PDB file of C-alpha atoms in Angstrom:
ATOM      1  CA  ASP A  14      20.006  -0.531  -3.743  1.00  0.00           C
ATOM      2  CA  ALA A  15      18.738  -2.880  -1.034  1.00  0.00           C
ATOM      3  CA  GLY A  16      15.252  -1.397  -1.142  1.00  0.00           C
ATOM      4  CA  VAL A  17      13.288  -0.108   1.808  1.00  0.00           C
ATOM      5  CA  ILE A  18      14.575  -1.684   4.993  1.00  0.00           C
ATOM      6  CA  GLN A  19      12.407  -2.113   8.069  1.00  0.00           C
ATOM      7  CA  SER A  20      13.234  -3.423  11.495  1.00  0.00           C
ATOM      8  CA  PRO A  21      12.353  -5.442  13.380  1.00  0.00           C
ATOM      9  CA  ARG A  22      10.520  -7.923  11.138  1.00  0.00           C
ATOM     10  CA  HIS A  23       8.514  -9.221  14.055  1.00  0.00           C
ATOM     11  CA  GLU A  24       7.739  -7.666  17.415  1.00  0.00           C
ATOM     12  CA  VAL A  25       5.799  -9.175  20.275  1.00  0.00           C
ATOM     13  CA  THR A  26       5.222  -6.918  23.241  1.00  0.00           C
ATOM     14  CA  GLU A  27       2.997  -6.627  26.256  1.00  0.00           C
ATOM     15  CA  MET A  28       0.191  -4.129  26.482  1.00  0.00           C
ATOM     16  CA  GLY A  29       1.405  -0.827  27.870  1.00  0.00           C
ATOM     17  CA  GLN A  30       4.935  -1.152  26.569  1.00  0.00           C
ATOM     18  CA  GLU A  31       6.571   1.261  24.145  1.00  0.00           C
ATOM     19  CA  VAL A  32       7.188   0.008  20.628  1.00  0.00           C
ATOM     20  CA  THR A  33       9.518   1.606  18.085  1.00  0.00           C
ATOM     21  CA  LEU A  34       9.500   0.608  14.441  1.00  0.00           C
ATOM     22  CA  ARG A  35      12.319   1.667  12.150  1.00  0.00           C
ATOM     23  CA  CYS A  36      12.627   2.372   8.450  1.00  0.00           C
ATOM     24  CA  LYS A  37      15.414   3.192   6.031  1.00  0.00           C
ATOM     25  CA  PRO A  38      14.034   4.456   2.702  1.00  0.00           C
ATOM     26  CA  ILE A  39      15.593   3.972  -0.719  1.00  0.00           C
ATOM     27  CA  SER A  40      18.464   6.366  -1.234  1.00  0.00           C
ATOM     28  CA  GLY A  41      17.377   9.407  -3.243  1.00  0.00           C
ATOM     29  CA  HIS A  42      13.682   9.060  -2.480  1.00  0.00           C
ATOM     30  CA  ASN A  43      12.220  12.155  -0.864  1.00  0.00           C
ATOM     31  CA  SER A  44       8.827  10.846   0.263  1.00  0.00           C
ATOM     32  CA  LEU A  45       8.293   8.329   3.024  1.00  0.00           C
ATOM     33  CA  PHE A  46       5.042   6.716   4.091  1.00  0.00           C
ATOM     34  CA  TRP A  47       3.936   4.632   7.053  1.00  0.00           C
ATOM     35  CA  TYR A  48       1.048   2.249   6.465  1.00  0.00           C
ATOM     36  CA  ARG A  49      -0.784  -0.177   8.731  1.00  0.00           C
ATOM     37  CA  GLN A  50      -2.447  -3.295   7.357  1.00  0.00           C
ATOM     38  CA  THR A  51      -5.148  -5.381   9.040  1.00  0.00           C
ATOM     39  CA  MET A  52      -7.661  -7.824   7.664  1.00  0.00           C
ATOM     40  CA  MET A  53     -10.556  -5.603   8.664  1.00  0.00           C
ATOM     41  CA  ARG A  54      -9.296  -2.244   7.454  1.00  0.00           C
ATOM     42  CA  GLY A  55      -6.801  -3.118   4.727  1.00  0.00           C
ATOM     43  CA  LEU A  56      -3.856  -0.803   4.096  1.00  0.00           C
ATOM     44  CA  GLU A  57      -4.249   2.511   5.883  1.00  0.00           C
ATOM     45  CA  LEU A  58      -1.960   5.485   5.423  1.00  0.00           C
ATOM     46  CA  LEU A  59      -0.845   6.704   8.842  1.00  0.00           C
ATOM     47  CA  ILE A  60       1.537   9.532   7.974  1.00  0.00           C
ATOM     48  CA  TYR A  61       3.808  10.661   5.198  1.00  0.00           C
ATOM     49  CA  PHE A  62       6.876  12.867   4.958  1.00  0.00           C
ATOM     50  CA  ASN A  63       8.229  14.948   2.100  1.00  0.00           C
ATOM     51  CA  ASN A  64      11.863  15.972   2.405  1.00  0.00           C
ATOM     52  CA  ASN A  65      11.845  14.839   6.060  1.00  0.00           C
ATOM     53  CA  VAL A  66       8.892  17.091   6.918  1.00  0.00           C
ATOM     54  CA  PRO A  67       5.593  15.529   8.079  1.00  0.00           C
ATOM     55  CA  ILE A  68       2.930  16.569   5.568  1.00  0.00           C
ATOM     56  CA  ASP A  69      -0.193  14.728   6.648  1.00  0.00           C
ATOM     57  CA  ASP A  70      -0.616  12.811   9.885  1.00  0.00           C
ATOM     58  CA  SER A  71      -4.407  12.665   9.771  1.00  0.00           C
ATOM     59  CA  GLY A  72      -4.237   8.886   9.537  1.00  0.00           C
ATOM     60  CA  MET A  73      -2.473   8.517  12.870  1.00  0.00           C
ATOM     61  CA  PRO A  74      -5.145   6.852  14.994  1.00  0.00           C
ATOM     62  CA  GLU A  75      -4.352   8.376  18.369  1.00  0.00           C
ATOM     63  CA  ASP A  76      -1.857  10.466  20.277  1.00  0.00           C
ATOM     64  CA  ARG A  77      -0.223   7.224  21.328  1.00  0.00           C
ATOM     65  CA  PHE A  78       1.255   7.114  17.826  1.00  0.00           C
ATOM     66  CA  SER A  79       4.113   9.384  16.790  1.00  0.00           C
ATOM     67  CA  ALA A  80       6.530   9.414  13.873  1.00  0.00           C
ATOM     68  CA  LYS A  81       9.796  11.159  13.195  1.00  0.00           C
ATOM     69  CA  MET A  82      12.164  11.525  10.302  1.00  0.00           C
ATOM     70  CA  PRO A  83      15.364  13.126  11.625  1.00  0.00           C
ATOM     71  CA  ASN A  84      17.169  12.760   8.280  1.00  0.00           C
ATOM     72  CA  ALA A  85      16.630  11.536   4.730  1.00  0.00           C
ATOM     73  CA  SER A  86      17.725   7.996   5.521  1.00  0.00           C
ATOM     74  CA  PHE A  87      15.838   7.140   8.686  1.00  0.00           C
ATOM     75  CA  SER A  88      12.353   7.234  10.148  1.00  0.00           C
ATOM     76  CA  THR A  89      10.690   5.831  13.243  1.00  0.00           C
ATOM     77  CA  LEU A  90       7.115   5.079  14.203  1.00  0.00           C
ATOM     78  CA  LYS A  91       6.534   4.886  17.930  1.00  0.00           C
ATOM     79  CA  ILE A  92       3.538   3.580  19.836  1.00  0.00           C
ATOM     80  CA  GLN A  93       3.369   4.439  23.513  1.00  0.00           C
ATOM     81  CA  PRO A  94       1.655   2.824  25.317  1.00  0.00           C
ATOM     82  CA  SER A  95       0.816  -0.065  23.020  1.00  0.00           C
ATOM     83  CA  GLU A  96      -2.575  -1.804  23.076  1.00  0.00           C
ATOM     84  CA  PRO A  97      -3.749  -5.161  21.678  1.00  0.00           C
ATOM     85  CA  ARG A  98      -5.751  -3.387  18.943  1.00  0.00           C
ATOM     86  CA  ASP A  99      -2.491  -2.011  17.581  1.00  0.00           C
ATOM     87  CA  SER A 100      -1.580  -5.522  16.427  1.00  0.00           C
ATOM     88  CA  ALA A 101      -1.078  -5.328  12.661  1.00  0.00           C
ATOM     89  CA  VAL A 102       1.566  -5.324   9.961  1.00  0.00           C
ATOM     90  CA  TYR A 103       3.207  -1.933   9.645  1.00  0.00           C
ATOM     91  CA  PHE A 104       4.726  -1.061   6.293  1.00  0.00           C
ATOM     92  CA  CYS A 105       7.098   1.703   5.415  1.00  0.00           C
ATOM     93  CA  ALA A 106       7.270   2.837   1.782  1.00  0.00           C
ATOM     94  CA  SER A 107       9.283   5.438  -0.097  1.00  0.00           C
ATOM     95  CA  SER A 108       8.942   7.188  -3.432  1.00  0.00           C
ATOM     96  CA  LEU A 109      10.276  10.025  -5.545  1.00  0.00           C
ATOM     97  CA  GLN A 110       7.682  12.748  -5.171  1.00  0.00           C
ATOM     98  CA  GLY A 111       6.604  14.892  -8.066  1.00  0.00           C
ATOM     99  CA  ALA A 112       6.433  12.323 -10.845  1.00  0.00           C
ATOM    100  CA  VAL A 113       3.078  11.266 -12.251  1.00  0.00           C
ATOM    101  CA  ASN A 114       4.055   7.643 -11.946  1.00  0.00           C
ATOM    102  CA  THR A 115       4.868   7.971  -8.286  1.00  0.00           C
ATOM    103  CA  GLU A 116       5.552   4.335  -7.531  1.00  0.00           C
ATOM    104  CA  ALA A 117       5.875   3.595  -3.840  1.00  0.00           C
ATOM    105  CA  PHE A 118       8.316   0.861  -2.924  1.00  0.00           C
ATOM    106  CA  PHE A 119       7.423  -1.069   0.202  1.00  0.00           C
ATOM    107  CA  GLY A 120       9.596  -2.558   2.873  1.00  0.00           C
ATOM    108  CA  GLN A 121       9.005  -6.091   4.105  1.00  0.00           C
ATOM    109  CA  GLY A 122       6.908  -4.851   6.991  1.00  0.00           C
ATOM    110  CA  THR A 123       6.966  -5.275  10.744  1.00  0.00           C
ATOM    111  CA  ARG A 124       4.433  -7.690  12.184  1.00  0.00           C
ATOM    112  CA  LEU A 125       3.462  -6.296  15.566  1.00  0.00           C
ATOM    113  CA  THR A 126       1.646  -8.367  18.148  1.00  0.00           C
ATOM    114  CA  VAL A 127       0.558  -6.738  21.385  1.00  0.00           C
ATOM    115  CA  VAL A 128      -0.560  -9.202  24.038  1.00  0.00           C
TER     116      VAL A 128
ATOM    117  CA  GLN B   4     -12.683  11.394   2.412  1.00  0.00           C
ATOM    118  CA  LYS B   5     -10.933   9.589  -0.412  1.00  0.00           C
ATOM    119  CA  GLU B   6     -12.264   6.102  -0.957  1.00  0.00           C
ATOM    120  CA  VAL B   7     -11.170   3.264  -3.173  1.00  0.00           C
ATOM    121  CA  GLU B   8     -13.557   0.347  -3.501  1.00  0.00           C
ATOM    122  CA  GLN B   9     -12.810  -3.185  -4.589  1.00  0.00           C
ATOM    123  CA  ASN B  10     -14.723  -6.436  -4.401  1.00  0.00           C
ATOM    124  CA  SER B  11     -12.911  -8.476  -1.761  1.00  0.00           C
ATOM    125  CA  GLY B  12     -13.586 -11.782  -3.515  1.00  0.00           C
ATOM    126  CA  PRO B  13     -12.347 -14.403  -3.583  1.00  0.00           C
ATOM    127  CA  LEU B  14     -12.433 -14.341  -7.366  1.00  0.00           C
ATOM    128  CA  SER B  15     -11.829 -17.806  -8.749  1.00  0.00           C
ATOM    129  CA  VAL B  16     -10.621 -18.125 -12.357  1.00  0.00           C
ATOM    130  CA  PRO B  17      -9.523 -21.285 -14.219  1.00  0.00           C
ATOM    131  CA  GLU B  18      -5.937 -21.447 -15.410  1.00  0.00           C
ATOM    132  CA  GLY B  19      -5.513 -19.959 -18.858  1.00  0.00           C
ATOM    133  CA  ALA B  20      -8.603 -17.769 -18.633  1.00  0.00           C
ATOM    134  CA  ILE B  21      -8.788 -13.962 -18.301  1.00  0.00           C
ATOM    135  CA  ALA B  22      -9.038 -12.558 -14.782  1.00  0.00           C
ATOM    136  CA  SER B  23     -10.816  -9.206 -14.516  1.00  0.00           C
ATOM    137  CA  LEU B  24     -10.305  -7.058 -11.434  1.00  0.00           C
ATOM    138  CA  ASN B  25     -12.252  -3.856 -10.866  1.00  0.00           C
ATOM    139  CA  CYS B  26     -11.869  -0.740  -8.772  1.00  0.00           C
ATOM    140  CA  THR B  27     -13.802   2.492  -8.288  1.00  0.00           C
ATOM    141  CA  TYR B  28     -12.612   5.660  -6.584  1.00  0.00           C
ATOM    142  CA  SER B  29     -14.377   8.643  -5.088  1.00  0.00           C
ATOM    143  CA  ASP B  30     -11.915  11.503  -5.555  1.00  0.00           C
ATOM    144  CA  ARG B  31     -12.326  13.091  -8.996  1.00  0.00           C
ATOM    145  CA  GLY B  32      -9.004  14.817  -8.448  1.00  0.00           C
ATOM    146  CA  SER B  33      -7.168  11.508  -8.571  1.00  0.00           C
ATOM    147  CA  GLN B  34      -4.587  11.540 -11.322  1.00  0.00           C
ATOM    148  CA  SER B  35      -2.507   8.382 -11.027  1.00  0.00           C
ATOM    149  CA  PHE B  36      -3.703   4.847 -10.570  1.00  0.00           C
ATOM    150  CA  PHE B  37      -1.746   1.807  -9.529  1.00  0.00           C
ATOM    151  CA  TRP B  38      -2.210  -1.917  -9.274  1.00  0.00           C
ATOM    152  CA  TYR B  39      -0.179  -3.722  -6.649  1.00  0.00           C
ATOM    153  CA  ARG B  40       0.032  -7.453  -6.089  1.00  0.00           C
ATOM    154  CA  GLN B  41       0.479  -8.850  -2.600  1.00  0.00           C
ATOM    155  CA  TYR B  42       1.265 -12.467  -1.848  1.00  0.00           C
ATOM    156  CA  SER B  43       0.304 -13.774   1.552  1.00  0.00           C
ATOM    157  CA  GLY B  44       2.782 -12.614   4.174  1.00  0.00           C
ATOM    158  CA  LYS B  45       4.647 -10.405   1.728  1.00  0.00           C
ATOM    159  CA  SER B  46       4.713  -6.699   0.957  1.00  0.00           C
ATOM    160  CA  PRO B  47       2.808  -5.108  -1.944  1.00  0.00           C
ATOM    161  CA  GLU B  48       4.686  -4.899  -5.239  1.00  0.00           C
ATOM    162  CA  LEU B  49       3.768  -2.726  -8.198  1.00  0.00           C
ATOM    163  CA  ILE B  50       2.361  -4.391 -11.321  1.00  0.00           C
ATOM    164  CA  MET B  51       1.248  -1.403 -13.367  1.00  0.00           C
ATOM    165  CA  PHE B  52       0.344   2.241 -13.221  1.00  0.00           C
ATOM    166  CA  ILE B  53      -1.888   4.271 -15.533  1.00  0.00           C
ATOM    167  CA  TYR B  54      -2.791   7.953 -15.661  1.00  0.00           C
ATOM    168  CA  SER B  55      -4.442   8.453 -19.059  1.00  0.00           C
ATOM    169  CA  ASN B  56      -7.882   7.296 -20.091  1.00  0.00           C
ATOM    170  CA  GLY B  57      -7.860   4.107 -22.103  1.00  0.00           C
ATOM    171  CA  ASP B  58      -5.851   0.920 -22.000  1.00  0.00           C
ATOM    172  CA  LYS B  59      -2.253   0.230 -21.117  1.00  0.00           C
ATOM    173  CA  GLU B  60      -0.744  -3.157 -21.804  1.00  0.00           C
ATOM    174  CA  ASP B  61       2.314  -4.789 -20.280  1.00  0.00           C
ATOM    175  CA  GLY B  62       2.795  -8.430 -21.128  1.00  0.00           C
ATOM    176  CA  ARG B  63      -0.163 -10.424 -19.852  1.00  0.00           C
ATOM    177  CA  PHE B  64      -1.494  -7.425 -17.917  1.00  0.00           C
ATOM    178  CA  THR B  65      -3.767  -4.667 -19.199  1.00  0.00           C
ATOM    179  CA  ALA B  66      -4.866  -1.713 -17.098  1.00  0.00           C
ATOM    180  CA  GLN B  67      -7.966   0.211 -18.143  1.00  0.00           C
ATOM    181  CA  LEU B  68      -8.915   3.677 -16.928  1.00  0.00           C
ATOM    182  CA  ASN B  69     -12.170   5.584 -17.314  1.00  0.00           C
ATOM    183  CA  LYS B  70     -11.962   8.849 -15.397  1.00  0.00           C
ATOM    184  CA  ALA B  71     -15.507   9.894 -16.298  1.00  0.00           C
ATOM    185  CA  SER B  72     -16.832   6.783 -14.583  1.00  0.00           C
ATOM    186  CA  GLN B  73     -14.109   6.869 -11.912  1.00  0.00           C
ATOM    187  CA  TYR B  74     -13.291   3.303 -12.722  1.00  0.00           C
ATOM    188  CA  VAL B  75     -10.046   1.416 -13.207  1.00  0.00           C
ATOM    189  CA  SER B  76      -9.580  -2.251 -13.978  1.00  0.00           C
ATOM    190  CA  LEU B  77      -6.855  -4.836 -14.421  1.00  0.00           C
ATOM    191  CA  LEU B  78      -7.056  -7.717 -16.850  1.00  0.00           C
ATOM    192  CA  ILE B  79      -4.752 -10.694 -16.555  1.00  0.00           C
ATOM    193  CA  ARG B  80      -4.604 -12.856 -19.677  1.00  0.00           C
ATOM    194  CA  ASP B  81      -3.581 -16.498 -19.700  1.00  0.00           C
ATOM    195  CA  SER B  82      -3.911 -16.663 -15.912  1.00  0.00           C
ATOM    196  CA  GLN B  83      -1.334 -18.787 -14.121  1.00  0.00           C
ATOM    197  CA  PRO B  84      -1.478 -20.343 -10.632  1.00  0.00           C
ATOM    198  CA  SER B  85       1.376 -17.979  -9.688  1.00  0.00           C
ATOM    199  CA  ASP B  86      -1.020 -15.072 -10.268  1.00  0.00           C
ATOM    200  CA  SER B  87      -2.980 -16.170  -7.196  1.00  0.00           C
ATOM    201  CA  ALA B  88      -2.627 -13.261  -4.780  1.00  0.00           C
ATOM    202  CA  THR B  89      -4.427 -10.208  -3.470  1.00  0.00           C
ATOM    203  CA  TYR B  90      -4.554  -7.335  -5.934  1.00  0.00           C
ATOM    204  CA  LEU B  91      -4.639  -3.838  -4.498  1.00  0.00           C
ATOM    205  CA  CYS B  92      -5.880  -0.801  -6.380  1.00  0.00           C
ATOM    206  CA  ALA B  93      -4.347   2.499  -5.315  1.00  0.00           C
ATOM    207  CA  VAL B  94      -4.840   6.118  -6.340  1.00  0.00           C
ATOM    208  CA  VAL B  95      -2.852   9.304  -5.931  1.00  0.00           C
ATOM    209  CA  SER B  96      -4.203  12.815  -6.106  1.00  0.00           C
ATOM    210  CA  GLY B  97      -2.318  15.721  -7.576  1.00  0.00           C
ATOM    211  CA  GLY B  98       1.320  15.368  -8.524  1.00  0.00           C
ATOM    212  CA  GLY B  99       2.164  12.684  -6.069  1.00  0.00           C
ATOM    213  CA  ALA B 100       2.080  15.039  -3.132  1.00  0.00           C
ATOM    214  CA  ASP B 101      -0.313  12.740  -1.319  1.00  0.00           C
ATOM    215  CA  GLY B 102       0.263   9.203  -0.283  1.00  0.00           C
ATOM    216  CA  LEU B 103      -1.324   6.303  -2.080  1.00  0.00           C
ATOM    217  CA  THR B 104      -4.882   5.538  -0.992  1.00  0.00           C
ATOM    218  CA  PHE B 105      -5.484   1.806  -1.258  1.00  0.00           C
ATOM    219  CA  GLY B 106      -8.555  -0.308  -1.700  1.00  0.00           C
ATOM    220  CA  LYS B 107      -8.859  -3.357   0.528  1.00  0.00           C
ATOM    221  CA  GLY B 108      -7.892  -5.629  -2.323  1.00  0.00           C
ATOM    222  CA  THR B 109      -9.380  -8.501  -4.296  1.00  0.00           C
ATOM    223  CA  HIS B 110      -8.252 -12.025  -3.478  1.00  0.00           C
ATOM    224  CA  LEU B 111      -7.668 -13.843  -6.774  1.00  0.00           C
ATOM    225  CA  ILE B 112      -7.431 -17.616  -6.996  1.00  0.00           C
ATOM    226  CA  ILE B 113      -6.287 -19.269 -10.222  1.00  0.00           C
ATOM    227  CA  GLN B 114      -7.492 -22.860 -10.306  1.00  0.00           C
ATOM    228  CA  PRO B 115      -5.150 -25.328 -12.080  1.00  0.00           C
TER     229      PRO B 115
END
């Protein structure tokens, strides 16, 4: 398996624009997580899905953020409108839920810069 | 609010010595504990997990868990310059139904 695949790897956009980040989890994994990483706040869990259903979105900072998982092999994280404080590295991770050793495998991340 | 605390460092250790990384967590319901390593500009990668009290060894790495004290640690023996990275402690509550909650990480520097 190619692992968790994220696109784009880098995104530079102007404030106010819509940004869509994409993720393809590892085949067979039934949990998917979106994380945001900054120097100040570290890795923060934004939202996670089990079997394509959003379980906890309490980490989503504002209504400008939304996430979808239309099927088991694809998820998006959308920011609309984007703001400079959204600049961060966004990671997608997937795992097989239910096991005690629930290792999450991370994608390479999307580095977002909002100017 | 689940919290995972780590000393941000940097922690500087001479090559060949033992590096000791520590982590405390607030949620007594936490059941699984993970150590991830993250090189600069890269994604986190799993080093070890532990879910029973005591020690777990894997090569040069030993994870230690004390649930009564809500404390987990990672020891790296015979430290190598390639071990220089940020080490992230993460916990999961329940049976994996929640996402990993991460600490902010400890920056480890192995001095040749």
